[in-house]
């Protein structure tokens, strides 16, 4: 399956003419996207940053943006609203303060599929809902734009209330700088599935593999210092992934020694992936796509703001750091403090 890729030439900016564009949030993505959009020629008096009165609002003001602290007032003026506040607070803020005040034909833009895929936001059928989801942190969205370069991005229409949702999505993608390198046609489902799968299946396995490998090598007599450096502190894994992005997932192996290439290719082919595949499918279908994780997560969301052991994330950190790997790293870092 190959996806359609949209470039600058696919986007018609006329569709944004005269529209008032509201950025809800001026954090990682909000600050970057609002500045890119303005530098692409959208007049400053057509841009409103909606933010509570604090340092984010001050930052927006210092960059010359019109800031509105009252979200209802901002929503009333919006023809387009970018939801660029953290995903976990979007349903409450959007459904109570933004949605009741939005125009019937407004376009709502999300940068992540989660709340749309799990139907946590209340839209009117007459409104447009689009996803413009950069695959980069905000500072890179901005710095690549300033250098005249594009950045990878997913784009989709999730609800086409006006019949112009795709046109609007592409025009917005272009003014934030996303169609320069090509924006990939995607969907909230695809983005959410891949994101949550990586977080709940792929990376937990990678963490587990490092944890177990550490213990096996330690038992075989390797020192904590040598292991920490060998496995990650030398930044070799980071370099491997950098090369994978540049040269190819498999082709990057050619930068390694012949012994290493042989060992890695032969070892990976010899491993039977059946059990891993079943495990991955189970997570994807029975935890991610069926909404089980989303329901469980929404029950603990409020606890994630708490302090100490009342916060489930703190408990997970404590347990993870109790592993042999976690304890050893703490000792090594304390010993090498100042040298790292
Ligand atoms: P941030 O954590 O940087 O958002 C901070 C902004 O949200 C600030 O303006 C903050 O203002 C506001 N905010 C936080 N809590 C609240 C609240 N309770 N009520 C109102 N405003 C609030 O968000 P990101 O930029 O990281 O994420 C925004 C969206 O972009 C998300 O959908 C995310 O998934 C997506 N995304 C993020 C990427 C990233 O690099 N981080 C990459 C790609 C997509 P204040 O606290 O002052 O009210």
PDB file of N, CA, C and O and ligand atoms in Angstrom, residues 25-30 51-52 54-57 71 83-87 89-90 92-93 111-112 133-138, ligand 1:
ATOM      1  N   UNK A  25      -3.031  27.102  22.495  1.00  0.00           N
ATOM      2  CA  UNK A  25      -1.755  26.587  23.000  1.00  0.00           C
ATOM      3  C   UNK A  25      -0.588  27.182  22.237  1.00  0.00           C
ATOM      4  O   UNK A  25      -0.634  27.332  21.008  1.00  0.00           O
ATOM      5  N   UNK A  26       0.454  27.546  22.991  1.00  0.00           N
ATOM      6  CA  UNK A  26       1.660  28.119  22.395  1.00  0.00           C
ATOM      7  C   UNK A  26       2.880  27.393  22.968  1.00  0.00           C
ATOM      8  O   UNK A  26       3.850  27.993  23.385  1.00  0.00           O
ATOM      9  N   UNK A  27       2.782  26.060  23.007  1.00  0.00           N
ATOM     10  CA  UNK A  27       3.880  25.245  23.541  1.00  0.00           C
ATOM     11  C   UNK A  27       4.786  24.775  22.425  1.00  0.00           C
ATOM     12  O   UNK A  27       5.094  25.529  21.496  1.00  0.00           O
ATOM     13  N   UNK A  28       5.201  23.502  22.493  1.00  0.00           N
ATOM     14  CA  UNK A  28       6.113  22.923  21.493  1.00  0.00           C
ATOM     15  C   UNK A  28       5.641  23.185  20.079  1.00  0.00           C
ATOM     16  O   UNK A  28       6.324  23.805  19.276  1.00  0.00           O
ATOM     17  N   UNK A  29       4.462  22.661  19.785  1.00  0.00           N
ATOM     18  CA  UNK A  29       3.940  22.750  18.419  1.00  0.00           C
ATOM     19  C   UNK A  29       3.309  24.109  18.144  1.00  0.00           C
ATOM     20  O   UNK A  29       3.458  24.667  17.053  1.00  0.00           O
ATOM     21  N   UNK A  30       2.563  24.639  19.124  1.00  0.00           N
ATOM     22  CA  UNK A  30       1.839  25.896  18.911  1.00  0.00           C
ATOM     23  C   UNK A  30       2.775  27.027  18.514  1.00  0.00           C
ATOM     24  O   UNK A  30       2.540  27.734  17.517  1.00  0.00           O
ATOM     25  N   UNK A  51      -4.416  31.427  25.077  1.00  0.00           N
ATOM     26  CA  UNK A  51      -3.608  30.823  26.145  1.00  0.00           C
ATOM     27  C   UNK A  51      -3.932  31.463  27.492  1.00  0.00           C
ATOM     28  O   UNK A  51      -4.207  32.660  27.561  1.00  0.00           O
ATOM     29  N   UNK A  52      -3.864  30.624  28.535  1.00  0.00           N
ATOM     30  CA  UNK A  52      -4.046  31.181  29.880  1.00  0.00           C
ATOM     31  C   UNK A  52      -2.942  32.205  30.143  1.00  0.00           C
ATOM     32  O   UNK A  52      -1.867  32.120  29.530  1.00  0.00           O
ATOM     33  N   UNK A  54       0.030  33.287  31.370  1.00  0.00           N
ATOM     34  CA  UNK A  54       1.257  32.834  32.037  1.00  0.00           C
ATOM     35  C   UNK A  54       2.429  32.944  31.078  1.00  0.00           C
ATOM     36  O   UNK A  54       2.376  33.694  30.109  1.00  0.00           O
ATOM     37  N   UNK A  55       3.476  32.163  31.320  1.00  0.00           N
ATOM     38  CA  UNK A  55       4.712  32.359  30.540  1.00  0.00           C
ATOM     39  C   UNK A  55       4.524  32.034  29.053  1.00  0.00           C
ATOM     40  O   UNK A  55       5.141  32.656  28.197  1.00  0.00           O
ATOM     41  N   UNK A  56       3.663  31.040  28.732  1.00  0.00           N
ATOM     42  CA  UNK A  56       3.420  30.738  27.315  1.00  0.00           C
ATOM     43  C   UNK A  56       2.759  31.941  26.633  1.00  0.00           C
ATOM     44  O   UNK A  56       3.102  32.300  25.506  1.00  0.00           O
ATOM     45  N   UNK A  57       1.801  32.558  27.339  1.00  0.00           N
ATOM     46  CA  UNK A  57       1.110  33.728  26.784  1.00  0.00           C
ATOM     47  C   UNK A  57       2.096  34.878  26.615  1.00  0.00           C
ATOM     48  O   UNK A  57       2.096  35.577  25.589  1.00  0.00           O
ATOM     49  N   UNK A  71     -10.898  31.672  26.286  1.00  0.00           N
ATOM     50  CA  UNK A  71     -10.986  30.706  25.179  1.00  0.00           C
ATOM     51  C   UNK A  71     -12.301  30.832  24.408  1.00  0.00           C
ATOM     52  O   UNK A  71     -12.345  30.641  23.197  1.00  0.00           O
ATOM     53  N   UNK A  83      -5.715  22.755  17.628  1.00  0.00           N
ATOM     54  CA  UNK A  83      -5.710  22.285  19.028  1.00  0.00           C
ATOM     55  C   UNK A  83      -4.296  21.846  19.385  1.00  0.00           C
ATOM     56  O   UNK A  83      -3.898  20.714  19.096  1.00  0.00           O
ATOM     57  N   UNK A  84      -3.538  22.748  19.996  1.00  0.00           N
ATOM     58  CA  UNK A  84      -2.134  22.434  20.273  1.00  0.00           C
ATOM     59  C   UNK A  84      -1.831  22.532  21.762  1.00  0.00           C
ATOM     60  O   UNK A  84      -0.823  23.094  22.184  1.00  0.00           O
ATOM     61  N   UNK A  85      -2.748  21.970  22.546  1.00  0.00           N
ATOM     62  CA  UNK A  85      -2.520  21.782  23.978  1.00  0.00           C
ATOM     63  C   UNK A  85      -2.358  20.271  24.191  1.00  0.00           C
ATOM     64  O   UNK A  85      -2.689  19.482  23.285  1.00  0.00           O
ATOM     65  N   UNK A  86      -1.819  19.825  25.325  1.00  0.00           N
ATOM     66  CA  UNK A  86      -1.569  18.385  25.493  1.00  0.00           C
ATOM     67  C   UNK A  86      -2.825  17.542  25.240  1.00  0.00           C
ATOM     68  O   UNK A  86      -3.941  17.935  25.581  1.00  0.00           O
ATOM     69  N   UNK A  87      -2.609  16.365  24.656  1.00  0.00           N
ATOM     70  CA  UNK A  87      -3.738  15.506  24.271  1.00  0.00           C
ATOM     71  C   UNK A  87      -4.679  15.208  25.434  1.00  0.00           C
ATOM     72  O   UNK A  87      -5.889  15.179  25.262  1.00  0.00           O
ATOM     73  N   UNK A  89      -5.554  16.938  27.957  1.00  0.00           N
ATOM     74  CA  UNK A  89      -6.450  18.010  28.429  1.00  0.00           C
ATOM     75  C   UNK A  89      -7.397  18.498  27.319  1.00  0.00           C
ATOM     76  O   UNK A  89      -8.328  19.247  27.578  1.00  0.00           O
ATOM     77  N   UNK A  90      -7.153  18.060  26.092  1.00  0.00           N
ATOM     78  CA  UNK A  90      -7.976  18.540  24.972  1.00  0.00           C
ATOM     79  C   UNK A  90      -9.477  18.282  25.138  1.00  0.00           C
ATOM     80  O   UNK A  90     -10.279  19.192  24.923  1.00  0.00           O
ATOM     81  N   UNK A  92     -11.471  17.973  27.734  1.00  0.00           N
ATOM     82  CA  UNK A  92     -12.125  18.849  28.712  1.00  0.00           C
ATOM     83  C   UNK A  92     -12.161  20.288  28.209  1.00  0.00           C
ATOM     84  O   UNK A  92     -13.215  20.921  28.178  1.00  0.00           O
ATOM     85  N   UNK A  93     -11.014  20.791  27.765  1.00  0.00           N
ATOM     86  CA  UNK A  93     -10.943  22.206  27.353  1.00  0.00           C
ATOM     87  C   UNK A  93     -11.771  22.427  26.086  1.00  0.00           C
ATOM     88  O   UNK A  93     -12.563  23.376  25.993  1.00  0.00           O
ATOM     89  N   UNK A 111      -3.123  17.777  15.854  1.00  0.00           N
ATOM     90  CA  UNK A 111      -1.759  17.394  15.465  1.00  0.00           C
ATOM     91  C   UNK A 111      -1.460  15.965  15.894  1.00  0.00           C
ATOM     92  O   UNK A 111      -0.321  15.507  15.817  1.00  0.00           O
ATOM     93  N   UNK A 112      -2.506  15.279  16.356  1.00  0.00           N
ATOM     94  CA  UNK A 112      -2.367  13.889  16.797  1.00  0.00           C
ATOM     95  C   UNK A 112      -3.744  13.255  16.636  1.00  0.00           C
ATOM     96  O   UNK A 112      -4.763  13.927  16.821  1.00  0.00           O
ATOM     97  N   UNK A 133      -0.254  16.520  11.290  1.00  0.00           N
ATOM     98  CA  UNK A 133       0.538  15.981  12.409  1.00  0.00           C
ATOM     99  C   UNK A 133       2.016  15.881  12.052  1.00  0.00           C
ATOM    100  O   UNK A 133       2.460  14.897  11.452  1.00  0.00           O
ATOM    101  N   UNK A 134       2.798  16.918  12.435  1.00  0.00           N
ATOM    102  CA  UNK A 134       4.239  16.848  12.166  1.00  0.00           C
ATOM    103  C   UNK A 134       4.851  15.635  12.867  1.00  0.00           C
ATOM    104  O   UNK A 134       4.429  15.275  13.971  1.00  0.00           O
ATOM    105  N   UNK A 135       5.847  15.037  12.254  1.00  0.00           N
ATOM    106  CA  UNK A 135       6.538  13.897  12.876  1.00  0.00           C
ATOM    107  C   UNK A 135       7.841  14.385  13.510  1.00  0.00           C
ATOM    108  O   UNK A 135       8.866  13.711  13.477  1.00  0.00           O
ATOM    109  N   UNK A 136       7.820  15.570  14.032  1.00  0.00           N
ATOM    110  CA  UNK A 136       9.012  16.226  14.562  1.00  0.00           C
ATOM    111  C   UNK A 136       8.623  16.996  15.805  1.00  0.00           C
ATOM    112  O   UNK A 136       7.482  17.479  15.892  1.00  0.00           O
ATOM    113  N   UNK A 137       9.576  17.211  16.686  1.00  0.00           N
ATOM    114  CA  UNK A 137       9.305  18.094  17.816  1.00  0.00           C
ATOM    115  C   UNK A 137       9.186  19.532  17.300  1.00  0.00           C
ATOM    116  O   UNK A 137       9.688  19.857  16.225  1.00  0.00           O
ATOM    117  N   UNK A 138       8.509  20.377  18.083  1.00  0.00           N
ATOM    118  CA  UNK A 138       8.214  21.741  17.641  1.00  0.00           C
ATOM    119  C   UNK A 138       9.453  22.536  17.251  1.00  0.00           C
ATOM    120  O   UNK A 138       9.454  23.251  16.251  1.00  0.00           O
TER     121      UNK A 138
HETATM  122  P1  LIG B   1       2.679  21.264  24.966  1.00  0.00           P
HETATM  123  O1  LIG B   1       2.804  20.400  26.161  1.00  0.00           O
HETATM  124  O2  LIG B   1       3.910  21.967  24.493  1.00  0.00           O
HETATM  125  O3  LIG B   1       1.515  22.322  25.229  1.00  0.00           O
HETATM  126  C1  LIG B   1       1.714  23.390  26.001  1.00  0.00           C
HETATM  127  C2  LIG B   1       0.615  24.365  25.691  1.00  0.00           C
HETATM  128  O4  LIG B   1      -0.647  23.836  26.144  1.00  0.00           O
HETATM  129  C3  LIG B   1       0.832  25.663  26.409  1.00  0.00           C
HETATM  130  O5  LIG B   1       0.369  26.720  25.604  1.00  0.00           O
HETATM  131  C4  LIG B   1      -0.003  25.494  27.661  1.00  0.00           C
HETATM  132  O6  LIG B   1      -0.395  26.708  28.157  1.00  0.00           O
HETATM  133  C5  LIG B   1      -1.211  24.748  27.102  1.00  0.00           C
HETATM  134  N1  LIG B   1      -1.926  24.000  28.131  1.00  0.00           N
HETATM  135  C6  LIG B   1      -1.447  23.007  28.914  1.00  0.00           C
HETATM  136  N2  LIG B   1      -2.402  22.566  29.759  1.00  0.00           N
HETATM  137  C7  LIG B   1      -3.485  23.310  29.489  1.00  0.00           C
HETATM  138  C8  LIG B   1      -4.793  23.335  30.050  1.00  0.00           C
HETATM  139  N3  LIG B   1      -5.165  22.501  31.034  1.00  0.00           N
HETATM  140  N4  LIG B   1      -5.664  24.225  29.549  1.00  0.00           N
HETATM  141  C9  LIG B   1      -5.304  25.072  28.565  1.00  0.00           C
HETATM  142  N5  LIG B   1      -4.091  25.110  28.008  1.00  0.00           N
HETATM  143  C10 LIG B   1      -3.195  24.231  28.480  1.00  0.00           C
HETATM  144  O7  LIG B   1       1.979  20.471  23.789  1.00  0.00           O
HETATM  145  P2  LIG B   1       2.647  19.901  22.465  1.00  0.00           P
HETATM  146  O8  LIG B   1       2.950  21.029  21.557  1.00  0.00           O
HETATM  147  O9  LIG B   1       3.710  18.929  22.821  1.00  0.00           O
HETATM  148  O10 LIG B   1       1.426  19.054  21.889  1.00  0.00           O
HETATM  149  C11 LIG B   1       0.340  19.683  21.244  1.00  0.00           C
HETATM  150  C12 LIG B   1      -0.236  18.710  20.242  1.00  0.00           C
HETATM  151  O11 LIG B   1       0.773  18.421  19.258  1.00  0.00           O
HETATM  152  C13 LIG B   1      -0.643  17.377  20.841  1.00  0.00           C
HETATM  153  O12 LIG B   1      -1.785  16.922  20.177  1.00  0.00           O
HETATM  154  C14 LIG B   1       0.541  16.480  20.518  1.00  0.00           C
HETATM  155  O13 LIG B   1       0.217  15.103  20.434  1.00  0.00           O
HETATM  156  C15 LIG B   1       0.933  17.028  19.160  1.00  0.00           C
HETATM  157  N6  LIG B   1       2.300  16.762  18.749  1.00  0.00           N
HETATM  158  C16 LIG B   1       3.327  17.068  19.604  1.00  0.00           C
HETATM  159  C17 LIG B   1       4.636  16.875  19.189  1.00  0.00           C
HETATM  160  C18 LIG B   1       5.766  17.340  20.050  1.00  0.00           C
HETATM  161  O14 LIG B   1       6.837  17.517  19.543  1.00  0.00           O
HETATM  162  N7  LIG B   1       5.602  17.583  21.333  1.00  0.00           N
HETATM  163  C19 LIG B   1       4.971  16.266  17.886  1.00  0.00           C
HETATM  164  C20 LIG B   1       3.825  16.095  17.035  1.00  0.00           C
HETATM  165  C21 LIG B   1       2.547  16.296  17.480  1.00  0.00           C
HETATM  166  P3  LIG B   1      -0.656  26.964  29.746  1.00  0.00           P
HETATM  167  O15 LIG B   1      -0.099  25.827  30.521  1.00  0.00           O
HETATM  168  O16 LIG B   1       0.014  28.232  29.940  1.00  0.00           O
HETATM  169  O17 LIG B   1      -2.135  27.070  29.825  1.00  0.00           O
END
